[in-house]
Amino acid sequence: AFLVSAPPRNQSPIFSLPSSMSQQQESGFLPCTNCCVTVPQDKYYAVESFGKFDRMLKPGLAFAGFDCCGICISFRSVTSRVDQIVVSVHTKTKDNVFVVASVAVQQSVLPEKVVDAMYKLTDVHAQIDSYVADVVRSCVPHMTLDEAFEKKDDVSSAVQQKL
């Protein structure tokens, strides 16, 4: 979704940075050990042996391996649900009107890219904010205010291509 509106006069151009959807440390359901774990349907679990990635677990009851006092095996999880962030970008149109473009971005982790999402990305929301701001700031200044309202689908398509 793409929405253009004029900012209040006393407001400076600032991004709204939402809280980061990050991975979480998880533990097994037996006290003092991480041998067995129950993986919820809406999460991806990674098994780490002594801090090194070993494998992914499927939803349901899973045996992760032999663990001594909860120090040999640990788990990381990331959600498989669709997350939405709203990026507000302050920019100027061709006819010198300052506008706030609010772009709603929906994201989820692709099943084949779970390991990359856990171990390669640090702050997904900040990266998406940066990409969206770049696209909006490259498209909207070439349009008048009326064109920005009329061609919001073009800006939306450009954002989708960049992401």
mmCIF file of C-alpha atoms in Angstrom:
data_model
loop_
_atom_site.group_PDB
_atom_site.id
_atom_site.type_symbol
_atom_site.label_atom_id
_atom_site.label_comp_id
_atom_site.label_asym_id
_atom_site.label_seq_id
_atom_site.Cartn_x
_atom_site.Cartn_y
_atom_site.Cartn_z
ATOM 1 C CA ALA A 1 0.000 0.000 0.000
ATOM 2 C CA PHE A 2 1.242 3.477 -0.797
ATOM 3 C CA LEU A 3 -0.235 6.666 0.668
ATOM 4 C CA VAL A 4 0.878 10.251 0.128
ATOM 5 C CA SER A 5 0.050 13.039 2.568
ATOM 6 C CA ALA A 6 1.503 16.417 3.465
ATOM 7 C CA PRO A 7 3.521 16.533 6.728
ATOM 8 C CA PRO A 8 2.791 18.963 9.544
ATOM 9 C CA ARG A 9 4.786 22.185 9.093
ATOM 10 C CA ASN A 10 6.712 21.831 12.356
ATOM 11 C CA GLN A 11 7.852 18.248 11.717
ATOM 12 C CA SER A 12 11.349 17.476 10.441
ATOM 13 C CA PRO A 13 11.958 14.759 7.825
ATOM 14 C CA ILE A 14 12.550 11.622 9.898
ATOM 15 C CA PHE A 15 11.957 7.942 9.246
ATOM 16 C CA SER A 16 9.755 5.963 11.570
ATOM 17 C CA LEU A 17 11.773 2.898 12.510
ATOM 18 C CA PRO A 18 9.601 0.066 13.823
ATOM 19 C CA SER A 19 10.856 -2.446 16.328
ATOM 20 C CA SER A 20 12.913 -5.245 14.865
ATOM 21 C CA MET A 21 11.410 -8.669 14.260
ATOM 22 C CA SER A 22 14.362 -10.736 15.407
ATOM 23 C CA GLN A 23 15.193 -14.285 16.206
ATOM 24 C CA GLN A 24 14.808 -15.700 19.700
ATOM 25 C CA GLN A 25 16.736 -18.133 21.845
ATOM 26 C CA GLU A 26 14.598 -21.169 22.711
ATOM 27 C CA SER A 27 14.998 -24.098 25.086
ATOM 28 C CA GLY A 28 13.769 -27.672 25.331
ATOM 29 C CA PHE A 29 10.812 -28.685 27.439
ATOM 30 C CA LEU A 30 12.726 -31.003 29.808
ATOM 31 C CA PRO A 31 14.490 -29.294 32.723
ATOM 32 C CA CYS A 32 18.318 -29.087 32.516
ATOM 33 C CA THR A 33 18.462 -30.488 28.994
ATOM 34 C CA ASN A 34 17.660 -29.533 25.417
ATOM 35 C CA CYS A 35 17.330 -33.086 24.039
ATOM 36 C CA CYS A 36 13.650 -32.752 23.129
ATOM 37 C CA VAL A 37 11.809 -29.697 21.940
ATOM 38 C CA THR A 38 8.293 -28.947 20.776
ATOM 39 C CA VAL A 39 8.438 -26.792 17.644
ATOM 40 C CA PRO A 40 5.291 -24.662 17.121
ATOM 41 C CA GLN A 41 3.625 -24.684 13.693
ATOM 42 C CA ASP A 42 4.357 -20.977 13.116
ATOM 43 C CA LYS A 43 8.118 -21.033 13.829
ATOM 44 C CA TYR A 44 11.326 -22.309 12.332
ATOM 45 C CA TYR A 45 13.833 -23.785 14.808
ATOM 46 C CA ALA A 46 17.566 -24.093 14.170
ATOM 47 C CA VAL A 47 19.590 -26.568 16.227
ATOM 48 C CA GLU A 48 23.040 -25.372 17.275
ATOM 49 C CA SER A 49 25.638 -27.788 18.645
ATOM 50 C CA PHE A 50 28.161 -25.875 20.755
ATOM 51 C CA GLY A 51 27.107 -22.662 19.000
ATOM 52 C CA LYS A 52 27.487 -23.987 15.428
ATOM 53 C CA PHE A 53 24.450 -24.414 13.163
ATOM 54 C CA ASP A 54 23.556 -28.085 12.794
ATOM 55 C CA ARG A 55 20.114 -28.394 11.171
ATOM 56 C CA MET A 56 16.520 -27.152 11.029
ATOM 57 C CA LEU A 57 13.682 -28.836 12.918
ATOM 58 C CA LYS A 58 10.179 -29.403 11.559
ATOM 59 C CA PRO A 59 7.057 -28.491 13.574
ATOM 60 C CA GLY A 60 6.018 -30.971 16.266
ATOM 61 C CA LEU A 61 7.974 -32.994 18.807
ATOM 62 C CA ALA A 62 11.629 -33.294 17.809
ATOM 63 C CA PHE A 63 14.715 -34.954 19.230
ATOM 64 C CA ALA A 64 17.662 -32.600 18.881
ATOM 65 C CA GLY A 65 20.418 -34.889 20.136
ATOM 66 C CA PHE A 66 22.065 -35.779 23.410
ATOM 67 C CA ASP A 67 22.600 -32.819 25.688
ATOM 68 C CA CYS A 68 24.373 -32.523 29.033
ATOM 69 C CA CYS A 69 22.920 -29.909 31.407
ATOM 70 C CA GLY A 70 21.670 -27.744 28.540
ATOM 71 C CA ILE A 71 25.135 -26.655 27.374
ATOM 72 C CA CYS A 72 25.729 -28.800 24.256
ATOM 73 C CA ILE A 73 22.602 -27.989 22.257
ATOM 74 C CA SER A 74 20.802 -24.684 21.859
ATOM 75 C CA PHE A 75 17.978 -23.461 19.627
ATOM 76 C CA ARG A 76 17.181 -20.313 17.668
ATOM 77 C CA SER A 77 13.804 -19.551 16.236
ATOM 78 C CA VAL A 78 12.266 -17.120 13.798
ATOM 79 C CA THR A 79 8.583 -16.760 13.017
ATOM 80 C CA SER A 80 7.034 -17.903 9.751
ATOM 81 C CA ARG A 81 4.136 -15.460 10.060
ATOM 82 C CA VAL A 82 3.663 -12.483 7.762
ATOM 83 C CA ASP A 83 4.874 -9.276 9.399
ATOM 84 C CA GLN A 84 3.878 -5.781 8.282
ATOM 85 C CA ILE A 85 5.886 -2.624 8.744
ATOM 86 C CA VAL A 86 4.886 0.870 7.704
ATOM 87 C CA VAL A 87 7.681 3.051 6.358
ATOM 88 C CA SER A 88 7.122 6.814 6.311
ATOM 89 C CA VAL A 89 9.299 8.677 3.831
ATOM 90 C CA HIS A 90 9.442 12.474 3.697
ATOM 91 C CA THR A 91 10.162 13.700 0.183
ATOM 92 C CA LYS A 92 9.603 16.607 -2.169
ATOM 93 C CA THR A 93 7.559 16.487 -5.384
ATOM 94 C CA LYS A 94 8.393 18.087 -8.726
ATOM 95 C CA ASP A 95 6.155 21.067 -7.904
ATOM 96 C CA ASN A 96 8.054 21.711 -4.603
ATOM 97 C CA VAL A 97 5.468 20.234 -2.244
ATOM 98 C CA PHE A 98 6.779 18.249 0.704
ATOM 99 C CA VAL A 99 4.861 15.012 1.241
ATOM 100 C CA VAL A 100 4.964 12.024 3.559
ATOM 101 C CA ALA A 101 4.698 8.769 1.653
ATOM 102 C CA SER A 102 3.556 5.926 3.887
ATOM 103 C CA VAL A 103 4.419 2.536 2.446
ATOM 104 C CA ALA A 104 3.118 -0.663 4.071
ATOM 105 C CA VAL A 105 5.477 -3.588 3.455
ATOM 106 C CA GLN A 106 4.472 -7.154 4.271
ATOM 107 C CA GLN A 107 7.278 -9.651 4.748
ATOM 108 C CA SER A 108 7.786 -13.253 5.739
ATOM 109 C CA VAL A 109 10.675 -15.683 5.760
ATOM 110 C CA LEU A 110 10.811 -17.982 2.738
ATOM 111 C CA PRO A 111 11.122 -21.632 3.857
ATOM 112 C CA GLU A 112 14.206 -22.170 1.682
ATOM 113 C CA LYS A 113 15.901 -19.023 3.081
ATOM 114 C CA VAL A 114 15.407 -19.600 6.825
ATOM 115 C CA VAL A 115 19.105 -20.189 7.552
ATOM 116 C CA ASP A 116 20.036 -16.978 5.718
ATOM 117 C CA ALA A 117 17.361 -15.057 7.639
ATOM 118 C CA MET A 118 18.740 -16.314 10.960
ATOM 119 C CA TYR A 119 22.460 -16.027 10.382
ATOM 120 C CA LYS A 120 23.036 -13.394 7.682
ATOM 121 C CA LEU A 121 20.547 -10.576 8.350
ATOM 122 C CA THR A 122 20.923 -8.401 11.431
ATOM 123 C CA ASP A 123 18.122 -5.829 11.261
ATOM 124 C CA VAL A 124 15.572 -6.662 8.577
ATOM 125 C CA HIS A 125 13.326 -3.671 9.260
ATOM 126 C CA ALA A 126 16.168 -1.159 8.916
ATOM 127 C CA GLN A 127 17.218 -2.741 5.627
ATOM 128 C CA ILE A 128 13.667 -2.650 4.270
ATOM 129 C CA ASP A 129 13.293 0.975 5.431
ATOM 130 C CA SER A 130 16.423 1.875 3.505
ATOM 131 C CA TYR A 131 15.317 0.136 0.288
ATOM 132 C CA VAL A 132 11.816 1.638 0.409
ATOM 133 C CA ALA A 133 13.145 5.141 1.116
ATOM 134 C CA ASP A 134 15.562 4.889 -1.809
ATOM 135 C CA VAL A 135 12.817 3.847 -4.218
ATOM 136 C CA VAL A 136 10.292 6.452 -3.046
ATOM 137 C CA ARG A 137 12.890 9.220 -3.070
ATOM 138 C CA SER A 138 13.916 8.285 -6.603
ATOM 139 C CA CYS A 139 10.337 8.101 -7.972
ATOM 140 C CA VAL A 140 8.281 10.811 -6.265
ATOM 141 C CA PRO A 141 10.555 13.847 -6.963
ATOM 142 C CA HIS A 142 9.948 13.323 -10.699
ATOM 143 C CA MET A 143 6.175 13.635 -10.216
ATOM 144 C CA THR A 144 3.861 16.484 -9.358
ATOM 145 C CA LEU A 145 1.608 16.088 -6.329
ATOM 146 C CA ASP A 146 -1.329 15.071 -8.530
ATOM 147 C CA GLU A 147 0.803 12.556 -10.425
ATOM 148 C CA ALA A 148 2.041 11.055 -7.138
ATOM 149 C CA PHE A 149 -1.567 10.328 -6.170
ATOM 150 C CA GLU A 150 -2.415 8.989 -9.632
ATOM 151 C CA LYS A 151 0.723 6.839 -10.039
ATOM 152 C CA LYS A 152 0.953 5.345 -6.585
ATOM 153 C CA ASP A 153 0.666 1.871 -8.152
ATOM 154 C CA ASP A 154 3.822 2.601 -10.178
ATOM 155 C CA VAL A 155 5.705 3.484 -6.986
ATOM 156 C CA SER A 156 4.340 0.341 -5.328
ATOM 157 C CA SER A 157 5.559 -1.777 -8.252
ATOM 158 C CA ALA A 158 8.993 -0.159 -8.080
ATOM 159 C CA VAL A 159 9.223 -0.973 -4.360
ATOM 160 C CA GLN A 160 8.234 -4.603 -5.017
ATOM 161 C CA GLN A 161 10.893 -4.952 -7.719
ATOM 162 C CA LYS A 162 13.603 -3.541 -5.451
ATOM 163 C CA LEU A 163 12.706 -5.813 -2.531
#
